[in-house]
Structures are given as structure tokens and as C-alpha cells.
Amino acid sequence: MLKKVGIVFSGGGIRGVAHLGVIKALLQYDIKIHSMSGTSAGAMVAAFVSAGYLPDEIKDIIKTNSFFGYKHLLWGKAGLFDMGLFDEAFKKYFPHNKIEQLPIPVFIATTDIVNGKSYLIDKGDLSIALQASSCVPLVFQPINYMGKTLVDGAITNNLPIEPLLNTCDAIVGIHVNSMSKNVDEIHMKDMLDRSFHLALAQSVYAKSHQCKLFIEPPNMSRFGMFDMDKIDEIFENAYKYTLSMESEIKKFIAQIQNDETT
């Protein structure tokens, strides 16, 4: 019986482009994906991959639409950015705009800011779900959907492995927020980013042990969450790092193949 492989993608702003480099490398091993789960940028990557877009195509789409920059954003209430233009872009690339119509099942993690709990979405309006999952507090206006006030899924669940545990036989976890240790000086603009991901790190690494393959490109904090000019560098670094994990990837594949024969 064919084993089902799931992939879970962390959030990370523009660092989410690293997911694309990882996927490009994994595709060279012909790993078939059964389902995916993601937070914020990871949710976007999951949706695009499910829809059949190739990693390099997705990278160009991100560049064109400035998904992780401020270039095309609109000012909204209380001085926060409005995610309205994302809606137009998402519907351009996903005309059906339904999560359940994606060829590969996708679970999108958001945070119910009122109840303080992770809220997973696997059906309904794809554009709204992706906007909610990427809605960084104090930067974007919250998204009201299904009677809930939703913001960035990373706040409560930056590695949403849960929906894959009972549906997949093997899980690949990809985390793109590793902290650079060799830092001479921490600037104020980096303080919030590092503090946020340090707070999330413990739960991410606890879940990583439930992944048969865990991929974490190193020193990712050297890239700011909105460094649009670093897209190509982020992509290439993650791609080359994943290729360097050849022995771990082949071991993962061998484990799956051995499982299939038992």
C-alpha cells in the first residue's frame, strides 16, 4: 500500500520563499505529496504547490505581487495595512477560490485572536483563509471570517502538524526561522522578529520530533521578514542546503519504501 506523505510549512514572511527552494530539491526525488498544512507564508506556499505551480513560478509570482512587502498595500483603519489587494491577486491565481477544490488537500492555520486558539481551515474561501493566516498583528487589519476575528496563524501554531498526524504515514517538516548565532549587534528592527520566533521555537522543535524528515535551512534570521530584495538569495540558499541533505532524504525515502513492503 502506498504510504501517504504530508508536508508542514512554517510561517516566516519573506523567509517563506525558502520553502520553495526546499520543495524544488525534494521534487528531484519524486516524493509524492498526499496533503499539506501551513501557517502564513507556509500556507501560501502550500496552496500554490497544491494548485500545480512549480517553485520557480511561485517565486516569480511573489516578486510580481509583493506578497511580503509594503509596495502595493493600502492604508486601512487605525493606521494598519489593509490586505484587500491580496484578494485580487489570490483570485487571479486560484480562480475557483475554494480550498476544497485544490488538487492536494491543504490545511491553513490561523489564530482566533478572541479565544486565543489556533483555528485550522480546510474548506471555504481560499483567499480569505490565506489573508487571515498571514495577517501579522499591528501590521494588518484582522480578518473577520465565520464569526471569528482571525490573525497570523504563527502566533499559536507555527508548525501546524496536527491535521497531518491522522491522515499521513510520514511527515516532512520545514521550518524557515532558524536563528543566526554569530551576530555582532542586534538592531531594534530585528528585536521584535527575533523575540517572536524565539518564543515560538520551543513548540516548533517539540513537534519536529514527530516529523520523519525535518528540514531547517540555517541562519535564516539574517533575512528580514520583509526583505523583498533577498528573494533569490533565500531561494537558492534553501535549495542548496536541501540538496546537501541527500543522505537524510534518501534515508527518509528508504524508510517509506521499507514500510510499504511490511
Short mmCIF file of N, CA and C in Angstrom, two decimals, residues 122-188:
data_model
loop_
_atom_site.label_atom_id
_atom_site.label_comp_id
_atom_site.label_asym_id
_atom_site.label_seq_id
_atom_site.Cartn_x
_atom_site.Cartn_y
_atom_site.Cartn_z
N ASP A 122 -9.92 24.15 6.34
CA ASP A 122 -9.66 23.22 5.23
C ASP A 122 -10.75 23.24 4.17
N LYS A 123 -11.64 24.21 4.26
CA LYS A 123 -12.68 24.36 3.24
C LYS A 123 -13.19 25.79 3.25
N GLY A 124 -13.80 26.18 2.14
CA GLY A 124 -14.35 27.52 2.04
C GLY A 124 -13.47 28.46 1.25
N ASP A 125 -13.57 29.75 1.52
CA ASP A 125 -12.92 30.81 0.77
C ASP A 125 -11.40 30.77 0.93
N LEU A 126 -10.69 30.40 -0.12
CA LEU A 126 -9.24 30.25 -0.07
C LEU A 126 -8.56 31.60 0.16
N SER A 127 -8.98 32.63 -0.55
CA SER A 127 -8.35 33.93 -0.43
C SER A 127 -8.46 34.47 1.00
N ILE A 128 -9.63 34.37 1.59
CA ILE A 128 -9.83 34.86 2.95
C ILE A 128 -8.96 34.08 3.94
N ALA A 129 -8.90 32.77 3.76
CA ALA A 129 -8.11 31.93 4.67
C ALA A 129 -6.62 32.29 4.58
N LEU A 130 -6.12 32.50 3.37
CA LEU A 130 -4.71 32.86 3.21
C LEU A 130 -4.42 34.25 3.78
N GLN A 131 -5.35 35.18 3.58
CA GLN A 131 -5.17 36.51 4.16
C GLN A 131 -5.14 36.43 5.68
N ALA A 132 -6.05 35.67 6.25
CA ALA A 132 -6.11 35.55 7.71
C ALA A 132 -4.84 34.92 8.26
N SER A 133 -4.37 33.87 7.61
CA SER A 133 -3.18 33.17 8.09
C SER A 133 -1.94 34.06 8.07
N SER A 134 -1.94 35.07 7.18
CA SER A 134 -0.77 35.94 7.02
C SER A 134 -0.95 37.31 7.66
N CYS A 135 -1.99 37.47 8.43
CA CYS A 135 -2.37 38.78 8.97
C CYS A 135 -1.55 39.10 10.22
N VAL A 136 -0.36 39.65 10.03
CA VAL A 136 0.53 39.97 11.14
C VAL A 136 -0.10 41.05 12.02
N PRO A 137 -0.27 40.78 13.31
CA PRO A 137 -0.88 41.77 14.21
C PRO A 137 -0.08 43.07 14.25
N LEU A 138 -0.79 44.17 14.36
CA LEU A 138 -0.23 45.52 14.41
C LEU A 138 0.35 45.98 13.07
N VAL A 139 0.30 45.11 12.07
CA VAL A 139 0.70 45.49 10.71
C VAL A 139 -0.52 45.50 9.81
N PHE A 140 -1.34 44.43 9.88
CA PHE A 140 -2.54 44.32 9.07
C PHE A 140 -3.80 44.34 9.93
N GLN A 141 -4.88 44.76 9.32
CA GLN A 141 -6.17 44.68 9.98
C GLN A 141 -6.58 43.20 10.12
N PRO A 142 -7.17 42.81 11.26
CA PRO A 142 -7.64 41.43 11.42
C PRO A 142 -8.69 41.09 10.37
N ILE A 143 -8.83 39.80 10.10
CA ILE A 143 -9.80 39.30 9.13
C ILE A 143 -10.99 38.71 9.88
N ASN A 144 -12.17 39.17 9.58
CA ASN A 144 -13.39 38.62 10.17
C ASN A 144 -13.96 37.57 9.24
N TYR A 145 -14.05 36.33 9.74
CA TYR A 145 -14.49 35.21 8.91
C TYR A 145 -15.15 34.15 9.78
N MET A 146 -16.29 33.68 9.35
CA MET A 146 -17.01 32.62 10.05
C MET A 146 -17.27 32.98 11.52
N GLY A 147 -17.55 34.27 11.75
CA GLY A 147 -17.85 34.72 13.10
C GLY A 147 -16.64 34.83 14.00
N LYS A 148 -15.44 34.73 13.43
CA LYS A 148 -14.20 34.80 14.21
C LYS A 148 -13.34 35.96 13.74
N THR A 149 -12.52 36.46 14.64
CA THR A 149 -11.55 37.50 14.31
C THR A 149 -10.20 36.82 14.20
N LEU A 150 -9.68 36.74 12.98
CA LEU A 150 -8.51 35.92 12.69
C LEU A 150 -7.28 36.76 12.37
N VAL A 151 -6.13 36.27 12.87
CA VAL A 151 -4.84 36.89 12.57
C VAL A 151 -3.83 35.78 12.28
N ASP A 152 -2.59 36.17 12.14
CA ASP A 152 -1.49 35.28 11.75
C ASP A 152 -1.50 33.96 12.53
N GLY A 153 -1.50 32.85 11.80
CA GLY A 153 -1.53 31.54 12.42
C GLY A 153 -0.29 31.22 13.23
N ALA A 154 0.84 31.89 12.94
CA ALA A 154 2.08 31.58 13.63
C ALA A 154 2.02 31.89 15.12
N ILE A 155 1.14 32.78 15.52
CA ILE A 155 1.05 33.17 16.92
C ILE A 155 0.76 31.97 17.81
N THR A 156 -0.11 31.11 17.37
CA THR A 156 -0.50 29.94 18.17
C THR A 156 -0.02 28.62 17.60
N ASN A 157 0.42 28.62 16.33
CA ASN A 157 0.80 27.33 15.73
C ASN A 157 1.69 27.57 14.51
N ASN A 158 3.00 27.65 14.74
CA ASN A 158 3.90 27.94 13.63
C ASN A 158 4.43 26.68 12.94
N LEU A 159 3.98 25.53 13.37
CA LEU A 159 4.26 24.28 12.64
C LEU A 159 3.01 23.40 12.79
N PRO A 160 1.96 23.71 12.02
CA PRO A 160 0.65 23.05 12.21
C PRO A 160 0.61 21.61 11.72
N ILE A 161 1.25 20.76 12.48
CA ILE A 161 1.39 19.36 12.13
C ILE A 161 0.13 18.54 12.41
N GLU A 162 -0.72 19.06 13.31
CA GLU A 162 -1.85 18.29 13.83
C GLU A 162 -2.76 17.66 12.78
N PRO A 163 -3.19 18.40 11.75
CA PRO A 163 -4.12 17.78 10.79
C PRO A 163 -3.49 16.68 9.94
N LEU A 164 -2.16 16.57 9.95
CA LEU A 164 -1.48 15.55 9.15
C LEU A 164 -1.23 14.27 9.93
N LEU A 165 -1.29 14.35 11.26
CA LEU A 165 -0.93 13.21 12.09
C LEU A 165 -1.81 11.99 11.84
N ASN A 166 -3.10 12.23 11.62
CA ASN A 166 -4.03 11.11 11.44
C ASN A 166 -4.34 10.81 9.97
N THR A 167 -3.75 11.60 9.07
CA THR A 167 -4.05 11.41 7.65
C THR A 167 -2.83 10.98 6.84
N CYS A 168 -1.62 11.08 7.44
CA CYS A 168 -0.39 10.76 6.72
C CYS A 168 0.43 9.73 7.49
N ASP A 169 1.20 8.95 6.75
CA ASP A 169 2.07 7.94 7.35
C ASP A 169 3.45 8.50 7.67
N ALA A 170 3.85 9.53 6.96
CA ALA A 170 5.16 10.15 7.18
C ALA A 170 5.04 11.65 6.91
N ILE A 171 5.66 12.45 7.77
CA ILE A 171 5.54 13.90 7.66
C ILE A 171 6.92 14.53 7.46
N VAL A 172 6.97 15.47 6.51
CA VAL A 172 8.16 16.30 6.30
C VAL A 172 7.86 17.67 6.90
N GLY A 173 8.67 18.10 7.84
CA GLY A 173 8.51 19.41 8.44
C GLY A 173 9.54 20.38 7.89
N ILE A 174 9.10 21.59 7.52
CA ILE A 174 10.03 22.61 7.01
C ILE A 174 9.87 23.87 7.85
N HIS A 175 10.96 24.27 8.49
CA HIS A 175 10.97 25.45 9.36
C HIS A 175 11.97 26.46 8.82
N VAL A 176 11.55 27.71 8.62
CA VAL A 176 12.41 28.68 7.93
C VAL A 176 12.80 29.86 8.82
N ASN A 177 12.80 29.65 10.14
CA ASN A 177 13.08 30.76 11.06
C ASN A 177 14.26 30.46 11.99
N SER A 178 15.22 29.69 11.53
CA SER A 178 16.38 29.39 12.37
C SER A 178 17.11 30.69 12.72
N MET A 179 17.63 30.74 13.95
CA MET A 179 18.29 31.94 14.45
C MET A 179 19.79 31.91 14.16
N SER A 180 20.31 33.01 13.64
CA SER A 180 21.75 33.16 13.45
C SER A 180 22.39 33.39 14.81
N LYS A 181 23.40 32.59 15.14
CA LYS A 181 24.07 32.72 16.43
C LYS A 181 25.25 33.70 16.38
N ASN A 182 25.89 33.80 15.22
CA ASN A 182 27.05 34.67 15.09
C ASN A 182 26.61 36.07 14.65
N VAL A 183 26.12 36.83 15.64
CA VAL A 183 25.61 38.17 15.38
C VAL A 183 26.37 39.16 16.25
N ASP A 184 26.98 40.15 15.63
CA ASP A 184 27.76 41.13 16.38
C ASP A 184 26.88 42.14 17.10
N GLU A 185 25.76 42.49 16.47
CA GLU A 185 24.90 43.52 17.03
C GLU A 185 23.45 43.26 16.62
N ILE A 186 22.54 43.41 17.58
CA ILE A 186 21.11 43.27 17.30
C ILE A 186 20.49 44.65 17.17
N HIS A 187 19.99 44.97 16.00
CA HIS A 187 19.35 46.26 15.78
C HIS A 187 17.90 46.20 16.24
N MET A 188 17.35 47.34 16.57
CA MET A 188 15.99 47.40 17.07
C MET A 188 15.00 46.82 16.07
#
